[in-house]
mmCIF file of C-alpha atoms and ligand atoms in Angstrom:
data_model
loop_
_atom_site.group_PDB
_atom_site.id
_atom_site.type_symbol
_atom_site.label_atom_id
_atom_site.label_comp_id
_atom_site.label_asym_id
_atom_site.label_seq_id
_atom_site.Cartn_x
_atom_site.Cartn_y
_atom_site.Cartn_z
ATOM 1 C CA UNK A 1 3.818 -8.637 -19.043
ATOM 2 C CA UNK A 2 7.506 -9.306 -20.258
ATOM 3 C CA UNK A 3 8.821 -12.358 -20.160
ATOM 4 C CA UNK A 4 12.139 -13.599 -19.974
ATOM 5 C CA UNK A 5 13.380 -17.074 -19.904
ATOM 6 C CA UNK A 6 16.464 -18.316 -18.376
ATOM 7 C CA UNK A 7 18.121 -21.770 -18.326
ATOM 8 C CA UNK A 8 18.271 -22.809 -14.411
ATOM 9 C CA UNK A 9 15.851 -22.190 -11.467
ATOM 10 C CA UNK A 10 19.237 -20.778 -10.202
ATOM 11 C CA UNK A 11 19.465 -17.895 -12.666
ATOM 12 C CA UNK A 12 15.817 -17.224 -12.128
ATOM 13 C CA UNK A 13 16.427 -16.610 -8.376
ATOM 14 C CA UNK A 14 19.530 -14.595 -8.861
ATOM 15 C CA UNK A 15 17.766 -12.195 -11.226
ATOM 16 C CA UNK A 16 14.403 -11.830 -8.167
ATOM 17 C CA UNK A 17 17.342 -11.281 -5.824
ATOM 18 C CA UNK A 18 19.188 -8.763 -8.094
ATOM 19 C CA UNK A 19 15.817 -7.054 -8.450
ATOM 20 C CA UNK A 20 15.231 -6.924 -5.128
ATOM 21 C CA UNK A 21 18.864 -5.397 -4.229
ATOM 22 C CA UNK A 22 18.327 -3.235 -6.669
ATOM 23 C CA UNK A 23 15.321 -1.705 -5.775
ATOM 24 C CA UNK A 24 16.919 -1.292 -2.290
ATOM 25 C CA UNK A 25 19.811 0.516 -3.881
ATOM 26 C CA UNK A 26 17.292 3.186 -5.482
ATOM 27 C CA UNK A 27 15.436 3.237 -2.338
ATOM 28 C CA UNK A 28 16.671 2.295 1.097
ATOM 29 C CA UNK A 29 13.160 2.781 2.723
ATOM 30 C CA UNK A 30 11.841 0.317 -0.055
ATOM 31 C CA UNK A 31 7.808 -1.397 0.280
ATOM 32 C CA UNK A 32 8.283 -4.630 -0.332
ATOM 33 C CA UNK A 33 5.540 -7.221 -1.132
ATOM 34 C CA UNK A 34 6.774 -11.114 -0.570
ATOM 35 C CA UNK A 35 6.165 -14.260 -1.586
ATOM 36 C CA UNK A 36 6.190 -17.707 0.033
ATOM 37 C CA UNK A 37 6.547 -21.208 -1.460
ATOM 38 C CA UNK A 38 9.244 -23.113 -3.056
ATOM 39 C CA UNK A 39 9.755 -20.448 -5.841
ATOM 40 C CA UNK A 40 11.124 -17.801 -3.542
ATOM 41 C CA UNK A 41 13.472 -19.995 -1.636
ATOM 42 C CA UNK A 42 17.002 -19.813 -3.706
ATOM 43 C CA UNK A 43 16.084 -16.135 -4.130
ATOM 44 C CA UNK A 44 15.647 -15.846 -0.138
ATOM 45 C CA UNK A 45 19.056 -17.611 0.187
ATOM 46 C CA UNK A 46 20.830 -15.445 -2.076
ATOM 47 C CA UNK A 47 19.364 -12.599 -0.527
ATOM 48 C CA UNK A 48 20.583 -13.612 2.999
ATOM 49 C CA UNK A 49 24.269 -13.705 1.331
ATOM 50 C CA UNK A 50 24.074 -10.138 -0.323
ATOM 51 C CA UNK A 51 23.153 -8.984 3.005
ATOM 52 C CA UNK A 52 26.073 -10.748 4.837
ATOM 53 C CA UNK A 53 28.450 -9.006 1.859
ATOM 54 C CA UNK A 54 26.764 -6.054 2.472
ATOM 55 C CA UNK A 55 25.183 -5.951 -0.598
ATOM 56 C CA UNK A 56 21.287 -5.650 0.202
ATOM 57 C CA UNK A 57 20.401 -3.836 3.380
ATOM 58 C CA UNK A 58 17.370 -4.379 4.751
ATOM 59 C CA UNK A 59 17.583 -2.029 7.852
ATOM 60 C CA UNK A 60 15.119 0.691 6.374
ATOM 61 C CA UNK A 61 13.033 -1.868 4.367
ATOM 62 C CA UNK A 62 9.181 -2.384 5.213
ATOM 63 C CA UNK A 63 7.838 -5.585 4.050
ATOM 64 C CA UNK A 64 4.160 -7.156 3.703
ATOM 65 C CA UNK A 65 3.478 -10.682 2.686
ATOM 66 C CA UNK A 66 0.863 -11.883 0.361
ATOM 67 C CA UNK A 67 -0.986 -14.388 2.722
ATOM 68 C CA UNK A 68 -1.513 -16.399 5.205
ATOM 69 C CA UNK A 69 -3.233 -19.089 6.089
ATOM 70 C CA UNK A 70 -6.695 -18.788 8.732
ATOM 71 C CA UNK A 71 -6.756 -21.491 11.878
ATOM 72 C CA UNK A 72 -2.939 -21.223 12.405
ATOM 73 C CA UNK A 73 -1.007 -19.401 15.280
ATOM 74 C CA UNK A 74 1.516 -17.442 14.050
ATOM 75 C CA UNK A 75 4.178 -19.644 16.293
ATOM 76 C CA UNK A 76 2.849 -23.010 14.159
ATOM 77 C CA UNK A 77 5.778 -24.249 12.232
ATOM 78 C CA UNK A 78 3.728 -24.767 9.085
ATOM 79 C CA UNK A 79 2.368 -21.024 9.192
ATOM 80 C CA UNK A 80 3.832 -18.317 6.723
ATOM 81 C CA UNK A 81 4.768 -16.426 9.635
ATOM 82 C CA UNK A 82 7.456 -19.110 10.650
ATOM 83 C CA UNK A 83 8.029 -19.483 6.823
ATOM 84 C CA UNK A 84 9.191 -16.068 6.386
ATOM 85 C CA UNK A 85 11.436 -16.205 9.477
ATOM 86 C CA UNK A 86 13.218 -19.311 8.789
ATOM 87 C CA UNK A 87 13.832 -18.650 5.402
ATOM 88 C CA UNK A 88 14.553 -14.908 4.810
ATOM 89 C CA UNK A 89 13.884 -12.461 7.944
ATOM 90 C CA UNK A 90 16.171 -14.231 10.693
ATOM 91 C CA UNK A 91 19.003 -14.299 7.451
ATOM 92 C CA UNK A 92 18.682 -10.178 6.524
ATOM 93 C CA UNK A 93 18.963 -7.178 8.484
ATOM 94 C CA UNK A 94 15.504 -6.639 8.452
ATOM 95 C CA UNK A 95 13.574 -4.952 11.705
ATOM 96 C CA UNK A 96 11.101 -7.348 13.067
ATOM 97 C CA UNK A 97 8.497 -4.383 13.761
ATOM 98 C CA UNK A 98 8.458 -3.966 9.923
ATOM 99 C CA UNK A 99 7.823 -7.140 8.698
ATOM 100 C CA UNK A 100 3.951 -7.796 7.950
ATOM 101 C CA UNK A 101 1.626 -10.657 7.268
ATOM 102 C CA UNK A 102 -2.167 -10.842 6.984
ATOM 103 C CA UNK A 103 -3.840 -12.851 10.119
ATOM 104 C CA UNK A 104 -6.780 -14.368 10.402
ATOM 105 C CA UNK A 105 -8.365 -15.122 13.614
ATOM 106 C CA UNK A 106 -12.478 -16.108 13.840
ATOM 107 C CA UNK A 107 -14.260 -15.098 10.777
ATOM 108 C CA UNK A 108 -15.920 -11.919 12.328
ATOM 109 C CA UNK A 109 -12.358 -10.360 13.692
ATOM 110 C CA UNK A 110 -11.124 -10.907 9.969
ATOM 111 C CA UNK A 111 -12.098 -8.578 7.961
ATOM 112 C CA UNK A 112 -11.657 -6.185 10.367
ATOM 113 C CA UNK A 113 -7.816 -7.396 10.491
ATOM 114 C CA UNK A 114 -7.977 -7.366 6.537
ATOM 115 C CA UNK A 115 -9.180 -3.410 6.186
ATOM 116 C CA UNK A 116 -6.485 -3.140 8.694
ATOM 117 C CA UNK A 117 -3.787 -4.540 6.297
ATOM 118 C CA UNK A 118 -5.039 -2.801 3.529
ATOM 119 C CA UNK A 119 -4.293 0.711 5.081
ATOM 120 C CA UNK A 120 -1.174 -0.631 6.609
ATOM 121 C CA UNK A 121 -0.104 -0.917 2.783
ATOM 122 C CA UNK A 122 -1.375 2.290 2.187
ATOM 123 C CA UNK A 123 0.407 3.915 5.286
ATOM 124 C CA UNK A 124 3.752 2.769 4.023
ATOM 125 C CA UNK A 125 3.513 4.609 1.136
ATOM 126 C CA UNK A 126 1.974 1.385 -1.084
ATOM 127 C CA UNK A 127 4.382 -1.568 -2.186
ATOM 128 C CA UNK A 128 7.291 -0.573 -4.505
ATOM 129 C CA UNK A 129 7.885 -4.038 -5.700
ATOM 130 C CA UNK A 130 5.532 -7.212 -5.747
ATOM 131 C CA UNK A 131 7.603 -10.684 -5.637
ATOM 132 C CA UNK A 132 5.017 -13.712 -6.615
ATOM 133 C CA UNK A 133 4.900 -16.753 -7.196
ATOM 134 C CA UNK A 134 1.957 -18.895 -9.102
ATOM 135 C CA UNK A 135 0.334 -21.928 -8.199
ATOM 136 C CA UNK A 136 -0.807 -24.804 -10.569
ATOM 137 C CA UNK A 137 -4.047 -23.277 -10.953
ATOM 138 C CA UNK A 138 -3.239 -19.896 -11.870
ATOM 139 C CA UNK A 139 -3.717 -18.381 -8.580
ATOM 140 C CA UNK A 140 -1.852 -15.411 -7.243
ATOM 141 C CA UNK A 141 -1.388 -15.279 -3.188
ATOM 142 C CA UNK A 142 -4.502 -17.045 -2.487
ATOM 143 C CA UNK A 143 -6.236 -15.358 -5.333
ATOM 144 C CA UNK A 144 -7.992 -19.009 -6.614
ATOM 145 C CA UNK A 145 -10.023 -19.110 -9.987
ATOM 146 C CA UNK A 146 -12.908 -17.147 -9.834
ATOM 147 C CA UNK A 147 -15.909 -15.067 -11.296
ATOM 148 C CA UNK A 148 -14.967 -12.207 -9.562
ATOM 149 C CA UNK A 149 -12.053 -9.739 -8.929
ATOM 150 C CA UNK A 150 -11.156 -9.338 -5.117
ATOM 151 C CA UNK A 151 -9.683 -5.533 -4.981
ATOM 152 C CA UNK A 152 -8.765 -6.302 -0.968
ATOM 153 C CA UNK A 153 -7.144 -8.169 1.466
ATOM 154 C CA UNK A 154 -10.008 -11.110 2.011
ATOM 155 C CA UNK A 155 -10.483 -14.490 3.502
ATOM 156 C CA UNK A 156 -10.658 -17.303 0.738
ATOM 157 C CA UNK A 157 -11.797 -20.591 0.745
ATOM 158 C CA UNK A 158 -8.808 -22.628 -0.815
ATOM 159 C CA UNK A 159 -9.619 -24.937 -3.661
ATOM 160 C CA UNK A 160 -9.002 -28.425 -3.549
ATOM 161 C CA UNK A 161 -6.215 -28.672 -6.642
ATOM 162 C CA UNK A 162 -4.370 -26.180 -3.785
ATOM 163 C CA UNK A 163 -4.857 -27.883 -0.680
ATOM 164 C CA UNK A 164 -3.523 -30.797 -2.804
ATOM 165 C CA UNK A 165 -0.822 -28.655 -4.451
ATOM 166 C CA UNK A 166 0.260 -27.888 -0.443
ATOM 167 C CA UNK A 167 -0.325 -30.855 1.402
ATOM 168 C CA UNK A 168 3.629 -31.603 0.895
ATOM 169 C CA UNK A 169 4.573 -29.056 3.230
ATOM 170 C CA UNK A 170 2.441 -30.547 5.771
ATOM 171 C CA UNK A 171 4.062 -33.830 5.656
ATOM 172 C CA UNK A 172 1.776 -34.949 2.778
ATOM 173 C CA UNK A 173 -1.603 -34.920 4.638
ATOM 174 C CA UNK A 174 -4.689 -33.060 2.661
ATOM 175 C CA UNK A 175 -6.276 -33.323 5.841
ATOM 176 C CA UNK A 176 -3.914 -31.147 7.967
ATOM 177 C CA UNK A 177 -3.760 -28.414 5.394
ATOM 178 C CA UNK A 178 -6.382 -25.269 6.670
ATOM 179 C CA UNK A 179 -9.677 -24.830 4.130
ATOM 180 C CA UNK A 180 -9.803 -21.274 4.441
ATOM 181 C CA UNK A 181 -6.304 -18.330 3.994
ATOM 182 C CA UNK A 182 -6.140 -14.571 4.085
ATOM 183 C CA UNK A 183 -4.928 -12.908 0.967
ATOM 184 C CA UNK A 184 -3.884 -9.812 -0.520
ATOM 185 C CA UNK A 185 -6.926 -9.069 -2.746
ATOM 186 C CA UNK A 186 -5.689 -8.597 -7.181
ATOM 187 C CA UNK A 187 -6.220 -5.008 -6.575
ATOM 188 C CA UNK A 188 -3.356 -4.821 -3.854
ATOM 189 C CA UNK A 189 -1.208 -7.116 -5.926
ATOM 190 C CA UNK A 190 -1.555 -4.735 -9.340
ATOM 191 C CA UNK A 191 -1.475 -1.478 -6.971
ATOM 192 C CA UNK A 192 2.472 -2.631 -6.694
ATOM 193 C CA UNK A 193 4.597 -0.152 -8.536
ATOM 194 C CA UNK A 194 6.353 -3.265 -9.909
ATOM 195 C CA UNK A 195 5.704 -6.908 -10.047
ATOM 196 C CA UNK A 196 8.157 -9.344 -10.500
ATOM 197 C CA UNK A 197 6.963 -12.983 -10.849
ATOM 198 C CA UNK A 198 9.690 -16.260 -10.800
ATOM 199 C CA UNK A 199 8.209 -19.452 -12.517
ATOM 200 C CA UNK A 200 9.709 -22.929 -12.018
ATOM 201 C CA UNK A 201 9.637 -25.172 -14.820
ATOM 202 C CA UNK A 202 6.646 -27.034 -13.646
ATOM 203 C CA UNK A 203 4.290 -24.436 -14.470
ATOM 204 C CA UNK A 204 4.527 -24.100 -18.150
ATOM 205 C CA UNK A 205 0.877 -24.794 -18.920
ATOM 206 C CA UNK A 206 -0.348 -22.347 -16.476
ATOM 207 C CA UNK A 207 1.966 -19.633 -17.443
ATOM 208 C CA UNK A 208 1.044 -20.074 -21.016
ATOM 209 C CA UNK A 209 -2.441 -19.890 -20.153
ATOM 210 C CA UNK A 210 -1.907 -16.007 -17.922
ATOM 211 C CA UNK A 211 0.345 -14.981 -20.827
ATOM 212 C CA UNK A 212 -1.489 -15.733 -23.855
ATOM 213 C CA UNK A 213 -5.234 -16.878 -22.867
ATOM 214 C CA UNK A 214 -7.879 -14.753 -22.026
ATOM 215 C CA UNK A 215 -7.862 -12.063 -19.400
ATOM 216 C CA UNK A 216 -9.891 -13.154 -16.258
ATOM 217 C CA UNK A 217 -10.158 -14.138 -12.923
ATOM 218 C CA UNK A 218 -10.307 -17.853 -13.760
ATOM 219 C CA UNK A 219 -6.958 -17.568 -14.245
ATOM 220 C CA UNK A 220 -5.935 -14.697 -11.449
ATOM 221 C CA UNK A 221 -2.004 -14.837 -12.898
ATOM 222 C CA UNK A 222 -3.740 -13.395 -16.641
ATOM 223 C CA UNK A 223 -4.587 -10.302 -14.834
ATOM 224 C CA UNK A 224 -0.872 -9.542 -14.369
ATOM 225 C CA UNK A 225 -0.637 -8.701 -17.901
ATOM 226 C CA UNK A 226 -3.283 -5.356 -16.823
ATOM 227 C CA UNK A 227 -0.147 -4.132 -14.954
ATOM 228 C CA UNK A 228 2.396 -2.118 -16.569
ATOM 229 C CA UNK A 229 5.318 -3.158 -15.204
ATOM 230 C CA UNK A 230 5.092 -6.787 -14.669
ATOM 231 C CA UNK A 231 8.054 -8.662 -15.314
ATOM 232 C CA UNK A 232 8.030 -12.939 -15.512
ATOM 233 C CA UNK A 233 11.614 -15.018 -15.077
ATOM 234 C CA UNK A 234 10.431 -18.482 -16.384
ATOM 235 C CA UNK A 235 12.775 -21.716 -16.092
ATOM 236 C CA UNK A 236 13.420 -22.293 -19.959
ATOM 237 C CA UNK A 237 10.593 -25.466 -20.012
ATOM 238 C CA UNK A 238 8.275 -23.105 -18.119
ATOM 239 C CA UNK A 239 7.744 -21.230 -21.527
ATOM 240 C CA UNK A 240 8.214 -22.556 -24.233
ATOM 241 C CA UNK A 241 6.152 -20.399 -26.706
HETATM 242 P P1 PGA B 1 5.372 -22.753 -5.261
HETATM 243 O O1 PGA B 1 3.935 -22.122 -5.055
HETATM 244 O O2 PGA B 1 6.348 -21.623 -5.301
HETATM 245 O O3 PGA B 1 5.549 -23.614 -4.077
HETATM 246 O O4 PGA B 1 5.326 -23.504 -6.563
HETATM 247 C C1 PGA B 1 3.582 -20.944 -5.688
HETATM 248 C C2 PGA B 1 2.136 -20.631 -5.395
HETATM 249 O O5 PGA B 1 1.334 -21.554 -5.146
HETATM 250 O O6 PGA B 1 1.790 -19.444 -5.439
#
């Protein structure tokens, strides 16, 4: 895992969205694995402006998001569907047909829909580059601290520090936020050819804990560093080590 620290949450999301145009550059038909959250968002924005220079195009790219959460339709405003398409896919050149996220509809239908996902991935040729984010407790997607390493694209029950941690974006209410997500399991995440990961200030502790404690699914993010191409922007505060 390399990390590099930069002064502003600015320069952090210029260097995701240079690394995503990039990657575009080298290949047109790029995989790419996305992110949602408040991390991603100045990266999404700059993104939408490349693509307006003509400096990113999207019109070959194939992309598959992390998660999403289980209970919602796809239409609610508070779903990662409508996420994705208010913040980056209605702003790029992208093809609606080849833009991805899990779903999760009735327990029994969803792991069907998660096998499904899984060789979707696979079909496209596997993701070229990973974008993520990390949550307060170490989780990546909805990866939450655990005994075990999920290889697949599962249904999780979320933990309580992240229903907390993601109650703002449903106007503050625990109560409103769903119990249960789909996720891209760690194995799809470190099957990436390369993972880029952008780190806000606010999650010093936790990074210091995936970069420098012990390897293990109680803290998914640690398992990052098994990857051989993972690369961590960090908001100067975020590491301070
Ligand atoms: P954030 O969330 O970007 O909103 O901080 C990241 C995450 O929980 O994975």
């Amino acid at each position: 895992m390399r990390i590099i620290e930069l002064p502003s949450y600015e320069q952090i999301s210029r260097a995701a969205a240079d690394a995503i145009a990039y990657q575009l550059r080298r290949k047109p038909d790029s995989v790419l694995g996305l992110c949602t959250g408040t991390t991603p968002l100045g990266a999404y924005e700059l993104l939408g402006e490349m693509c307006r220079a003509g400096q990113a195009d999207f019109s070959r790219v194939t992309t598959f998001n992390l998660d999403e959460y289980c209970g919602l339709e796809a239409s609610s405003p508070d779903s990662y569907h409508s996420f994705m398409h208010a913040n980056l896919f209605s702003k790029i050149n992208i093809d609606p047909a080849n833009t991805h996220l899990p779903s999760c509809e009735g327990e029994a239908a969803a792991q069907a829909a998660c096998d499904a996902y899984e060789r979707a991935i696979e079909q496209a040729g596997g993701i070229d580059l990973q974008l993520l984010g990390i949550g307060g407790n170490g989780h990546i997607g909805f990866n939450e601290p655990s005994d075990v390493i999920s290889d697949i694209t599962h249904v999780v029950r979320l933990t309580e520090s992240t229903i907390k941690a993601n109650s703002r974006l449903f106007g503050g209410e625990e109560a409103k936020v769903p119990r249960t997500a789909v996720t891209m399991g760690v194995g799809t995440i470190l099957r990436a050819c390369r993972i880029v990961l952008i780190c806000g200030a606010g999650k010093y502790e936790i990074l210091q804990k995936a970069a420098a404690g012990p390897i293990t699914p109680q803290v998914p993010a640690s398992l990052l560093r098994l990857h051989p191409d993972c690369t961590v922007w960090c908001e100067r505060q975020a590491h301070k080590m």
